[in-house]
Amino acid sequence: MAEKDCIFCKIANGEIPSATIYENSDFRVILDVAPANRGHALIIPREHFKDIFDIDALTAGKLFSLATEVARAMKSVLHCDGMNIVQNNGIVAGQTVFHFHLHLIPRYENDNVNIGWQPGDSTPGELQELAKEIRKKI
Ligand code: AMP
Ligand code: ZN
C-alpha cells in the first residue's frame, strides 16, 4: 500500500518523474538526485516498507538479487573501480527518506567519497556472549 506523503511511494509508482534505470512489478531503480558520486543509484520497492525492520524477507531477497544485475550494468557503463552498497535505517543511521531503499554508490580511484567508520575495540568473550544472545532470536 502506498503511504500518503511518501516521496518514494510516488517515485516508485511513477507519480513523480525520476531518472529510471529499470522497473518491474516490484521495484523501480533510479538515479539519486543528489549523487555521492557519478551514477549513484537507488533501488526502491513499489510497496511501502519503512526500513530493514519492516520489509519482508522475500522482497528483500528479490531486491538484492536485482542489485547484482544493476551493479553489473552500472559497472559496464560507468567503468567504476568499485561500489559501496549502503542501506540506512533510522535517523541515527542517516536515513532521511523513510521508505526502504538500497544505495548503489559507484567508486572511482581517488574520489574522496566518505563512507566509513573508525575500527573499534572488542574482546573475544564479549563477542561470543553477544553472538549467543542474538543467535537465540533468529
Ligand atoms: P537516505 O539518507 O538513505 O534515506 O537516502 C535518501 C536518498 O534519497 C538521498 O541520497 C537523496 O539524495 C535521495 N533522494 C531524495 N529525494 C529524491 C528524489 N526526488 N529523487 C531521487 N533521489 C532522491
Ligand atoms: Zn513509501
Short mmCIF file of N, CA, C and O and ligand atoms in Angstrom, two decimals:
data_model
loop_
_atom_site.label_atom_id
_atom_site.label_comp_id
_atom_site.label_asym_id
_atom_site.label_seq_id
_atom_site.Cartn_x
_atom_site.Cartn_y
_atom_site.Cartn_z
N MET A 1 0.84 -1.21 0.00
CA MET A 1 0.00 0.00 0.00
C MET A 1 0.87 1.25 0.00
O MET A 1 1.83 1.34 0.75
N ALA A 2 0.48 2.21 -0.83
CA ALA A 2 1.22 3.48 -0.84
C ALA A 2 0.92 4.26 0.43
O ALA A 2 -0.20 4.25 0.93
N GLU A 3 1.94 4.90 0.94
CA GLU A 3 1.80 5.71 2.16
C GLU A 3 1.63 7.16 1.73
O GLU A 3 2.37 7.66 0.89
N LYS A 4 0.63 7.82 2.32
CA LYS A 4 0.34 9.21 1.97
C LYS A 4 1.59 10.06 2.26
O LYS A 4 2.25 9.86 3.27
N ASP A 5 1.89 10.99 1.37
CA ASP A 5 3.01 11.92 1.56
C ASP A 5 4.39 11.27 1.55
O ASP A 5 5.35 11.88 2.02
N CYS A 6 4.49 10.03 1.06
CA CYS A 6 5.81 9.40 0.96
C CYS A 6 6.35 9.63 -0.44
O CYS A 6 5.78 9.15 -1.43
N ILE A 7 7.47 10.34 -0.52
CA ILE A 7 8.02 10.70 -1.84
C ILE A 7 8.45 9.47 -2.63
O ILE A 7 8.29 9.41 -3.86
N PHE A 8 8.99 8.46 -1.96
CA PHE A 8 9.43 7.26 -2.68
C PHE A 8 8.27 6.38 -3.12
O PHE A 8 8.39 5.68 -4.13
N CYS A 9 7.14 6.41 -2.41
CA CYS A 9 5.93 5.74 -2.93
C CYS A 9 5.56 6.38 -4.26
O CYS A 9 5.26 5.68 -5.23
N LYS A 10 5.60 7.71 -4.29
CA LYS A 10 5.21 8.43 -5.50
C LYS A 10 6.20 8.20 -6.64
O LYS A 10 5.82 8.00 -7.79
N ILE A 11 7.49 8.21 -6.31
CA ILE A 11 8.51 7.96 -7.34
C ILE A 11 8.41 6.52 -7.83
O ILE A 11 8.37 6.26 -9.04
N ALA A 12 8.34 5.58 -6.90
CA ALA A 12 8.34 4.15 -7.27
C ALA A 12 7.15 3.83 -8.16
O ALA A 12 7.24 3.00 -9.06
N ASN A 13 6.03 4.49 -7.90
CA ASN A 13 4.83 4.19 -8.66
C ASN A 13 4.60 5.15 -9.83
O ASN A 13 3.56 5.11 -10.49
N GLY A 14 5.61 5.99 -10.11
CA GLY A 14 5.60 6.81 -11.33
C GLY A 14 4.80 8.09 -11.24
O GLY A 14 4.62 8.78 -12.24
N GLU A 15 4.33 8.46 -10.05
CA GLU A 15 3.56 9.70 -9.92
C GLU A 15 4.47 10.92 -9.94
O GLU A 15 4.03 12.02 -10.28
N ILE A 16 5.72 10.73 -9.51
CA ILE A 16 6.73 11.79 -9.62
C ILE A 16 7.80 11.27 -10.56
O ILE A 16 8.26 10.12 -10.41
N PRO A 17 8.19 12.08 -11.57
CA PRO A 17 9.18 11.59 -12.54
C PRO A 17 10.56 11.40 -11.91
O PRO A 17 10.91 12.08 -10.94
N SER A 18 11.29 10.45 -12.44
CA SER A 18 12.65 10.18 -11.94
C SER A 18 13.48 9.67 -13.11
O SER A 18 12.93 9.24 -14.12
N ALA A 19 14.80 9.71 -12.96
CA ALA A 19 15.69 9.14 -13.96
C ALA A 19 15.73 7.63 -13.70
O ALA A 19 16.50 7.14 -12.88
N THR A 20 14.84 6.92 -14.39
CA THR A 20 14.66 5.50 -14.11
C THR A 20 15.61 4.64 -14.95
O THR A 20 15.66 4.75 -16.17
N ILE A 21 16.35 3.79 -14.25
CA ILE A 21 17.27 2.85 -14.89
C ILE A 21 16.54 1.57 -15.27
O ILE A 21 16.83 0.95 -16.30
N TYR A 22 15.62 1.18 -14.41
CA TYR A 22 14.95 -0.12 -14.59
C TYR A 22 13.69 -0.12 -13.75
O TYR A 22 13.64 0.51 -12.69
N GLU A 23 12.65 -0.83 -14.21
CA GLU A 23 11.49 -1.05 -13.35
C GLU A 23 10.85 -2.38 -13.68
O GLU A 23 10.93 -2.87 -14.81
N ASN A 24 10.27 -2.98 -12.68
CA ASN A 24 9.43 -4.17 -12.88
C ASN A 24 8.25 -4.05 -11.91
O ASN A 24 8.04 -2.98 -11.33
N SER A 25 7.50 -5.13 -11.73
CA SER A 25 6.29 -5.01 -10.92
C SER A 25 6.59 -4.78 -9.44
O SER A 25 5.75 -4.30 -8.69
N ASP A 26 7.79 -5.09 -9.00
CA ASP A 26 8.14 -4.96 -7.58
C ASP A 26 8.99 -3.73 -7.25
O ASP A 26 8.96 -3.25 -6.12
N PHE A 27 9.80 -3.27 -8.21
CA PHE A 27 10.83 -2.26 -7.90
C PHE A 27 10.96 -1.21 -9.00
O PHE A 27 10.66 -1.48 -10.16
N ARG A 28 11.48 -0.04 -8.58
CA ARG A 28 11.97 0.93 -9.55
C ARG A 28 13.41 1.27 -9.13
O ARG A 28 13.70 1.43 -7.94
N VAL A 29 14.28 1.36 -10.12
CA VAL A 29 15.68 1.71 -9.86
C VAL A 29 15.92 3.07 -10.51
O VAL A 29 15.66 3.24 -11.71
N ILE A 30 16.38 4.03 -9.68
CA ILE A 30 16.53 5.41 -10.19
C ILE A 30 17.92 5.94 -9.87
O ILE A 30 18.63 5.39 -9.03
N LEU A 31 18.25 7.03 -10.52
CA LEU A 31 19.48 7.74 -10.17
C LEU A 31 19.16 8.73 -9.05
O LEU A 31 18.14 9.44 -9.11
N ASP A 32 20.02 8.76 -8.03
CA ASP A 32 19.85 9.67 -6.89
C ASP A 32 19.99 11.12 -7.38
O ASP A 32 20.90 11.45 -8.15
N VAL A 33 19.09 11.98 -6.91
CA VAL A 33 19.07 13.38 -7.35
C VAL A 33 20.24 14.19 -6.76
O VAL A 33 20.61 15.24 -7.29
N ALA A 34 20.82 13.68 -5.66
CA ALA A 34 21.98 14.34 -5.05
C ALA A 34 23.09 13.31 -4.89
O ALA A 34 23.41 12.88 -3.79
N PRO A 35 23.66 12.88 -6.02
CA PRO A 35 24.56 11.73 -6.01
C PRO A 35 25.85 11.94 -5.22
O PRO A 35 26.46 13.00 -5.31
N ALA A 36 26.23 10.92 -4.45
CA ALA A 36 27.52 10.94 -3.76
C ALA A 36 28.64 10.85 -4.78
O ALA A 36 29.77 11.30 -4.52
N ASN A 37 28.34 10.26 -5.92
CA ASN A 37 29.31 10.05 -6.99
C ASN A 37 28.55 9.85 -8.29
O ASN A 37 27.35 9.56 -8.27
N ARG A 38 29.24 9.93 -9.41
CA ARG A 38 28.58 9.74 -10.70
C ARG A 38 27.96 8.35 -10.78
O ARG A 38 28.64 7.36 -10.57
N GLY A 39 26.64 8.31 -11.05
CA GLY A 39 25.96 7.03 -11.22
C GLY A 39 25.27 6.49 -9.98
O GLY A 39 24.66 5.42 -10.02
N HIS A 40 25.33 7.22 -8.87
CA HIS A 40 24.70 6.80 -7.61
C HIS A 40 23.23 6.45 -7.88
O HIS A 40 22.44 7.27 -8.32
N ALA A 41 22.88 5.20 -7.58
CA ALA A 41 21.53 4.69 -7.89
C ALA A 41 20.83 4.20 -6.63
O ALA A 41 21.47 3.91 -5.61
N LEU A 42 19.50 4.15 -6.71
CA LEU A 42 18.68 3.68 -5.59
C LEU A 42 17.73 2.62 -6.10
O LEU A 42 17.08 2.81 -7.13
N ILE A 43 17.63 1.51 -5.39
CA ILE A 43 16.60 0.51 -5.69
C ILE A 43 15.47 0.70 -4.68
O ILE A 43 15.70 0.64 -3.46
N ILE A 44 14.28 0.94 -5.19
CA ILE A 44 13.14 1.29 -4.35
C ILE A 44 12.01 0.28 -4.58
O ILE A 44 11.55 0.13 -5.72
N PRO A 45 11.56 -0.41 -3.54
CA PRO A 45 10.39 -1.27 -3.72
C PRO A 45 9.15 -0.42 -4.00
O PRO A 45 9.04 0.68 -3.47
N ARG A 46 8.23 -0.92 -4.82
CA ARG A 46 6.99 -0.16 -5.08
C ARG A 46 6.14 -0.10 -3.83
O ARG A 46 5.47 0.89 -3.56
N GLU A 47 6.18 -1.17 -3.05
CA GLU A 47 5.41 -1.21 -1.81
C GLU A 47 6.13 -0.42 -0.72
O GLU A 47 7.37 -0.39 -0.70
N HIS A 48 5.36 0.19 0.16
CA HIS A 48 5.98 0.99 1.22
C HIS A 48 6.42 0.12 2.39
O HIS A 48 5.59 -0.46 3.09
N PHE A 49 7.72 0.03 2.58
CA PHE A 49 8.30 -0.55 3.80
C PHE A 49 9.17 0.55 4.38
O PHE A 49 9.92 1.19 3.65
N LYS A 50 9.09 0.73 5.69
CA LYS A 50 9.86 1.82 6.30
C LYS A 50 11.36 1.58 6.23
O LYS A 50 12.13 2.45 5.90
N ASP A 51 11.73 0.34 6.58
CA ASP A 51 13.17 0.08 6.77
C ASP A 51 13.41 -1.42 6.85
O ASP A 51 12.49 -2.22 6.61
N ILE A 52 14.62 -1.81 7.18
CA ILE A 52 15.00 -3.22 7.24
C ILE A 52 14.18 -4.00 8.27
O ILE A 52 13.98 -5.21 8.15
N PHE A 53 13.68 -3.28 9.27
CA PHE A 53 12.90 -3.94 10.32
C PHE A 53 11.46 -4.19 9.87
O PHE A 53 10.71 -4.90 10.53
N ASP A 54 11.10 -3.60 8.76
CA ASP A 54 9.72 -3.62 8.28
C ASP A 54 9.57 -4.48 7.01
O ASP A 54 8.53 -5.10 6.80
N ILE A 55 10.60 -4.52 6.18
CA ILE A 55 10.49 -5.20 4.88
C ILE A 55 10.47 -6.72 5.09
O ILE A 55 11.10 -7.24 6.02
N ASP A 56 9.72 -7.44 4.24
CA ASP A 56 9.69 -8.90 4.36
C ASP A 56 10.90 -9.51 3.65
O ASP A 56 11.48 -8.91 2.73
N ALA A 57 11.25 -10.70 4.08
CA ALA A 57 12.48 -11.34 3.60
C ALA A 57 12.42 -11.66 2.11
O ALA A 57 13.43 -11.57 1.41
N LEU A 58 11.24 -12.01 1.61
CA LEU A 58 11.12 -12.37 0.20
C LEU A 58 11.40 -11.14 -0.68
O LEU A 58 12.18 -11.21 -1.64
N THR A 59 10.77 -10.02 -0.34
CA THR A 59 11.00 -8.79 -1.12
C THR A 59 12.46 -8.36 -1.01
O THR A 59 13.08 -7.97 -2.01
N ALA A 60 13.01 -8.44 0.20
CA ALA A 60 14.41 -8.05 0.40
C ALA A 60 15.34 -8.95 -0.43
O ALA A 60 16.32 -8.48 -1.00
N GLY A 61 15.00 -10.22 -0.50
CA GLY A 61 15.80 -11.16 -1.29
C GLY A 61 15.76 -10.83 -2.77
O GLY A 61 16.79 -10.79 -3.45
N LYS A 62 14.54 -10.55 -3.26
CA LYS A 62 14.39 -10.17 -4.68
C LYS A 62 15.14 -8.87 -4.96
O LYS A 62 15.75 -8.70 -6.01
N LEU A 63 15.08 -7.95 -3.99
CA LEU A 63 15.73 -6.65 -4.17
C LEU A 63 17.24 -6.83 -4.30
O LEU A 63 17.87 -6.24 -5.18
N PHE A 64 17.81 -7.67 -3.45
CA PHE A 64 19.27 -7.82 -3.51
C PHE A 64 19.70 -8.59 -4.75
O PHE A 64 20.76 -8.34 -5.33
N SER A 65 18.84 -9.51 -5.16
CA SER A 65 19.11 -10.24 -6.40
C SER A 65 19.15 -9.25 -7.58
O SER A 65 20.06 -9.30 -8.43
N LEU A 66 18.17 -8.34 -7.61
CA LEU A 66 18.17 -7.31 -8.65
C LEU A 66 19.42 -6.42 -8.54
O LEU A 66 19.99 -6.02 -9.55
N ALA A 67 19.84 -6.16 -7.31
CA ALA A 67 21.03 -5.32 -7.10
C ALA A 67 22.26 -5.89 -7.81
O ALA A 67 23.08 -5.14 -8.35
N THR A 68 22.38 -7.21 -7.85
CA THR A 68 23.55 -7.80 -8.52
C THR A 68 23.53 -7.48 -10.02
O THR A 68 24.56 -7.20 -10.61
N GLU A 69 22.33 -7.52 -10.60
CA GLU A 69 22.22 -7.23 -12.04
C GLU A 69 22.46 -5.76 -12.33
O GLU A 69 23.13 -5.39 -13.30
N VAL A 70 21.86 -4.90 -11.48
CA VAL A 70 22.01 -3.46 -11.68
C VAL A 70 23.49 -3.07 -11.50
O VAL A 70 24.03 -2.28 -12.28
N ALA A 71 24.12 -3.63 -10.49
CA ALA A 71 25.53 -3.30 -10.22
C ALA A 71 26.40 -3.65 -11.42
O ALA A 71 27.28 -2.86 -11.82
N ARG A 72 26.16 -4.79 -12.02
CA ARG A 72 26.96 -5.20 -13.19
C ARG A 72 26.71 -4.26 -14.37
O ARG A 72 27.65 -3.88 -15.08
N ALA A 73 25.44 -3.88 -14.58
CA ALA A 73 25.11 -2.96 -15.68
C ALA A 73 25.78 -1.61 -15.45
O ALA A 73 26.35 -1.01 -16.38
N MET A 74 25.72 -1.14 -14.19
CA MET A 74 26.34 0.15 -13.87
C MET A 74 27.84 0.10 -14.12
O MET A 74 28.43 1.02 -14.69
N LYS A 75 28.46 -0.98 -13.66
CA LYS A 75 29.92 -1.10 -13.82
C LYS A 75 30.31 -1.05 -15.29
O LYS A 75 31.29 -0.40 -15.67
N SER A 76 29.51 -1.71 -16.13
CA SER A 76 29.89 -1.76 -17.55
C SER A 76 29.73 -0.40 -18.21
O SER A 76 30.45 -0.08 -19.16
N VAL A 77 28.80 0.43 -17.72
CA VAL A 77 28.61 1.75 -18.32
C VAL A 77 29.53 2.80 -17.70
O VAL A 77 30.13 3.63 -18.39
N LEU A 78 29.64 2.74 -16.37
CA LEU A 78 30.37 3.80 -15.65
C LEU A 78 31.87 3.54 -15.56
O LEU A 78 32.64 4.45 -15.27
N HIS A 79 32.26 2.28 -15.77
CA HIS A 79 33.67 1.88 -15.60
C HIS A 79 34.19 2.27 -14.22
O HIS A 79 35.32 2.75 -14.08
N CYS A 80 33.33 2.08 -13.20
CA CYS A 80 33.77 2.39 -11.83
C CYS A 80 34.77 1.31 -11.39
O CYS A 80 34.80 0.19 -11.92
N ASP A 81 35.56 1.68 -10.38
CA ASP A 81 36.59 0.75 -9.89
C ASP A 81 36.07 -0.11 -8.74
O ASP A 81 36.69 -1.11 -8.38
N GLY A 82 34.95 0.32 -8.14
CA GLY A 82 34.36 -0.41 -7.03
C GLY A 82 32.97 0.11 -6.78
O GLY A 82 32.46 0.97 -7.53
N MET A 83 32.32 -0.39 -5.75
CA MET A 83 30.95 0.07 -5.45
C MET A 83 30.64 -0.18 -3.98
O MET A 83 30.94 -1.25 -3.46
N ASN A 84 30.03 0.81 -3.34
CA ASN A 84 29.51 0.61 -1.98
C ASN A 84 28.00 0.37 -2.07
O ASN A 84 27.29 1.09 -2.78
N ILE A 85 27.55 -0.62 -1.33
CA ILE A 85 26.11 -0.86 -1.15
C ILE A 85 25.79 -0.35 0.24
O ILE A 85 26.36 -0.83 1.23
N VAL A 86 24.89 0.63 0.31
CA VAL A 86 24.58 1.27 1.59
C VAL A 86 23.07 1.24 1.79
O VAL A 86 22.31 1.39 0.84
N GLN A 87 22.68 1.03 3.02
CA GLN A 87 21.23 0.97 3.29
C GLN A 87 21.03 1.48 4.71
O GLN A 87 21.42 0.84 5.68
N ASN A 88 20.43 2.67 4.84
CA ASN A 88 20.31 3.34 6.13
C ASN A 88 18.95 3.07 6.77
O ASN A 88 17.92 3.12 6.09
N ASN A 89 18.96 2.82 8.08
CA ASN A 89 17.72 2.53 8.81
C ASN A 89 17.66 3.37 10.08
O ASN A 89 18.45 3.15 11.00
N GLY A 90 16.74 4.33 10.10
CA GLY A 90 16.59 5.18 11.28
C GLY A 90 17.39 6.46 11.16
O GLY A 90 18.43 6.49 10.49
N ILE A 91 16.89 7.47 11.86
CA ILE A 91 17.54 8.79 11.82
C ILE A 91 19.00 8.68 12.27
O ILE A 91 19.89 9.25 11.64
N VAL A 92 19.24 7.93 13.35
CA VAL A 92 20.61 7.84 13.87
C VAL A 92 21.56 7.21 12.86
O VAL A 92 22.77 7.41 12.94
N ALA A 93 21.00 6.41 11.94
CA ALA A 93 21.83 5.76 10.92
C ALA A 93 21.89 6.56 9.63
O ALA A 93 22.44 6.10 8.63
N GLY A 94 21.30 7.75 9.65
CA GLY A 94 21.39 8.62 8.47
C GLY A 94 20.25 8.48 7.49
O GLY A 94 20.29 9.06 6.41
N GLN A 95 19.19 7.73 7.86
CA GLN A 95 18.05 7.61 6.94
C GLN A 95 17.30 8.94 6.91
O GLN A 95 17.02 9.54 7.96
N THR A 96 17.01 9.40 5.70
CA THR A 96 16.27 10.67 5.55
C THR A 96 14.95 10.46 4.82
O THR A 96 14.04 11.27 4.96
N VAL A 97 14.86 9.39 4.04
CA VAL A 97 13.59 9.04 3.38
C VAL A 97 13.14 7.72 3.98
O VAL A 97 13.84 6.70 3.85
N PHE A 98 11.97 7.75 4.63
CA PHE A 98 11.57 6.59 5.44
C PHE A 98 10.71 5.61 4.65
O PHE A 98 9.61 5.22 5.06
N HIS A 99 11.24 5.24 3.51
CA HIS A 99 10.72 4.21 2.62
C HIS A 99 11.97 3.44 2.21
O HIS A 99 12.88 4.03 1.61
N PHE A 100 12.02 2.16 2.54
CA PHE A 100 13.22 1.34 2.33
C PHE A 100 13.84 1.58 0.94
O PHE A 100 13.14 1.60 -0.07
N HIS A 101 15.13 1.72 0.89
CA HIS A 101 15.84 1.83 -0.39
C HIS A 101 17.29 1.40 -0.20
O HIS A 101 17.86 1.54 0.88
N LEU A 102 17.84 0.87 -1.26
CA LEU A 102 19.25 0.43 -1.27
C LEU A 102 20.04 1.38 -2.15
O LEU A 102 19.66 1.65 -3.29
N HIS A 103 21.13 1.90 -1.59
CA HIS A 103 22.02 2.77 -2.37
C HIS A 103 23.08 1.91 -3.08
O HIS A 103 23.71 1.06 -2.44
N LEU A 104 23.32 2.19 -4.35
CA LEU A 104 24.46 1.63 -5.07
C LEU A 104 25.35 2.82 -5.44
O LEU A 104 24.96 3.66 -6.26
N ILE A 105 26.48 2.90 -4.78
CA ILE A 105 27.35 4.06 -4.96
C ILE A 105 28.65 3.64 -5.65
O ILE A 105 29.51 2.99 -5.03
N PRO A 106 28.77 3.98 -6.94
CA PRO A 106 29.99 3.62 -7.66
C PRO A 106 31.19 4.34 -7.05
O PRO A 106 31.06 5.48 -6.60
N ARG A 107 32.31 3.69 -7.03
CA ARG A 107 33.53 4.30 -6.51
C ARG A 107 34.61 4.34 -7.59
O ARG A 107 34.73 3.41 -8.40
N TYR A 108 35.33 5.44 -7.60
CA TYR A 108 36.39 5.66 -8.58
C TYR A 108 37.66 5.97 -7.81
O TYR A 108 37.60 6.58 -6.73
N GLU A 109 38.76 5.58 -8.35
CA GLU A 109 40.03 5.83 -7.67
C GLU A 109 40.16 7.30 -7.29
O GLU A 109 39.86 8.18 -8.10
N ASN A 110 40.61 7.55 -6.06
CA ASN A 110 40.83 8.92 -5.54
C ASN A 110 39.58 9.81 -5.60
O ASN A 110 39.69 11.01 -5.84
N ASP A 111 38.40 9.22 -5.39
CA ASP A 111 37.18 10.03 -5.50
C ASP A 111 36.85 10.82 -4.22
O ASP A 111 35.97 11.66 -4.23
N ASN A 112 37.51 10.49 -3.12
CA ASN A 112 37.28 11.21 -1.86
C ASN A 112 35.87 11.12 -1.31
O ASN A 112 35.46 11.95 -0.49
N VAL A 113 35.08 10.15 -1.76
CA VAL A 113 33.75 9.93 -1.16
C VAL A 113 33.98 9.30 0.21
O VAL A 113 34.83 8.42 0.37
N ASN A 114 33.22 9.79 1.18
CA ASN A 114 33.46 9.37 2.56
C ASN A 114 32.35 8.44 3.06
O ASN A 114 31.27 8.89 3.39
N ILE A 115 32.63 7.15 3.09
CA ILE A 115 31.68 6.19 3.66
C ILE A 115 32.50 5.34 4.62
O ILE A 115 33.45 4.69 4.19
N GLY A 116 32.18 5.34 5.89
CA GLY A 116 33.01 4.50 6.75
C GLY A 116 32.91 4.80 8.21
O GLY A 116 32.12 5.63 8.63
N TRP A 117 33.72 4.11 8.99
CA TRP A 117 33.76 4.27 10.44
C TRP A 117 35.16 3.97 10.92
O TRP A 117 35.96 3.39 10.18
N GLN A 118 35.41 4.40 12.15
CA GLN A 118 36.70 4.08 12.77
C GLN A 118 36.59 2.69 13.39
O GLN A 118 35.64 2.43 14.14
N PRO A 119 37.54 1.78 13.14
CA PRO A 119 37.50 0.47 13.78
C PRO A 119 37.53 0.62 15.30
O PRO A 119 38.29 1.43 15.83
N GLY A 120 36.66 -0.14 16.00
CA GLY A 120 36.59 -0.05 17.46
C GLY A 120 37.32 -1.20 18.13
O GLY A 120 38.14 -1.88 17.49
N ASP A 121 37.03 -1.40 19.42
CA ASP A 121 37.67 -2.46 20.21
C ASP A 121 36.65 -3.52 20.58
O ASP A 121 35.47 -3.24 20.69
N SER A 122 37.13 -4.74 20.82
CA SER A 122 36.26 -5.81 21.33
C SER A 122 37.13 -6.81 22.06
O SER A 122 38.35 -6.80 21.93
N THR A 123 36.46 -7.68 22.84
CA THR A 123 37.17 -8.82 23.42
C THR A 123 36.47 -10.07 22.93
O THR A 123 35.26 -10.05 22.66
N PRO A 124 37.19 -11.20 22.82
CA PRO A 124 36.56 -12.44 22.32
C PRO A 124 35.36 -12.83 23.18
O PRO A 124 34.32 -13.24 22.65
N GLY A 125 35.47 -12.68 24.51
CA GLY A 125 34.38 -13.06 25.41
C GLY A 125 33.12 -12.26 25.15
O GLY A 125 32.01 -12.80 25.07
N GLU A 126 33.31 -10.97 25.00
CA GLU A 126 32.18 -10.06 24.76
C GLU A 126 31.50 -10.42 23.42
O GLU A 126 30.27 -10.47 23.32
N LEU A 127 32.29 -10.69 22.40
CA LEU A 127 31.72 -11.03 21.09
C LEU A 127 30.95 -12.33 21.16
O LEU A 127 29.85 -12.44 20.60
N GLN A 128 31.51 -13.34 21.85
CA GLN A 128 30.83 -14.64 21.96
C GLN A 128 29.50 -14.49 22.69
O GLN A 128 28.49 -15.06 22.28
N GLU A 129 29.50 -13.71 23.77
CA GLU A 129 28.29 -13.51 24.58
C GLU A 129 27.20 -12.81 23.76
O GLU A 129 26.03 -13.23 23.74
N LEU A 130 27.59 -11.79 23.05
CA LEU A 130 26.64 -11.03 22.23
C LEU A 130 26.12 -11.89 21.07
O LEU A 130 24.91 -11.88 20.78
N ALA A 131 27.01 -12.63 20.45
CA ALA A 131 26.60 -13.52 19.34
C ALA A 131 25.57 -14.52 19.84
O ALA A 131 24.58 -14.80 19.15
N LYS A 132 25.78 -15.05 21.04
CA LYS A 132 24.85 -16.03 21.62
C LYS A 132 23.47 -15.41 21.83
O LYS A 132 22.44 -16.01 21.49
N GLU A 133 23.44 -14.19 22.34
CA GLU A 133 22.17 -13.50 22.61
C GLU A 133 21.37 -13.28 21.32
O GLU A 133 20.17 -13.50 21.27
N ILE A 134 22.06 -12.83 20.29
CA ILE A 134 21.37 -12.52 19.03
C ILE A 134 20.94 -13.81 18.33
O ILE A 134 19.83 -13.90 17.79
N ARG A 135 21.82 -14.81 18.37
CA ARG A 135 21.54 -16.11 17.72
C ARG A 135 20.23 -16.69 18.21
O ARG A 135 19.45 -17.25 17.44
N LYS A 136 19.94 -16.51 19.49
CA LYS A 136 18.71 -17.05 20.09
C LYS A 136 17.45 -16.48 19.44
O LYS A 136 16.39 -17.08 19.49
N LYS A 137 17.57 -15.31 18.86
CA LYS A 137 16.39 -14.61 18.31
C LYS A 137 16.18 -14.87 16.82
O LYS A 137 15.22 -14.37 16.23
N ILE A 138 17.09 -15.61 16.21
CA ILE A 138 16.96 -15.84 14.76
C ILE A 138 16.26 -17.17 14.50
O ILE A 138 16.62 -18.18 15.07
P1 AMP B 1 18.78 8.01 2.92
O1 AMP B 1 19.54 9.13 3.57
O2 AMP B 1 19.45 6.68 2.99
O3 AMP B 1 17.34 7.98 3.40
O4 AMP B 1 18.77 8.36 1.38
C1 AMP B 1 17.83 9.15 0.75
C2 AMP B 1 18.37 9.44 -0.62
O5 AMP B 1 17.30 9.82 -1.45
C3 AMP B 1 19.38 10.59 -0.65
O6 AMP B 1 20.60 10.11 -1.22
C4 AMP B 1 18.70 11.64 -1.52
O7 AMP B 1 19.60 12.34 -2.33
C5 AMP B 1 17.75 10.79 -2.33
N1 AMP B 1 16.56 11.50 -2.82
C6 AMP B 1 15.72 12.25 -2.11
N2 AMP B 1 14.74 12.72 -2.91
C7 AMP B 1 14.97 12.24 -4.15
C8 AMP B 1 14.32 12.37 -5.41
N3 AMP B 1 13.22 13.10 -5.55
N4 AMP B 1 14.83 11.74 -6.48
C9 AMP B 1 15.97 11.00 -6.35
N5 AMP B 1 16.62 10.82 -5.18
C10 AMP B 1 16.15 11.44 -4.10
ZN ZN B 2 6.61 4.97 0.68
#
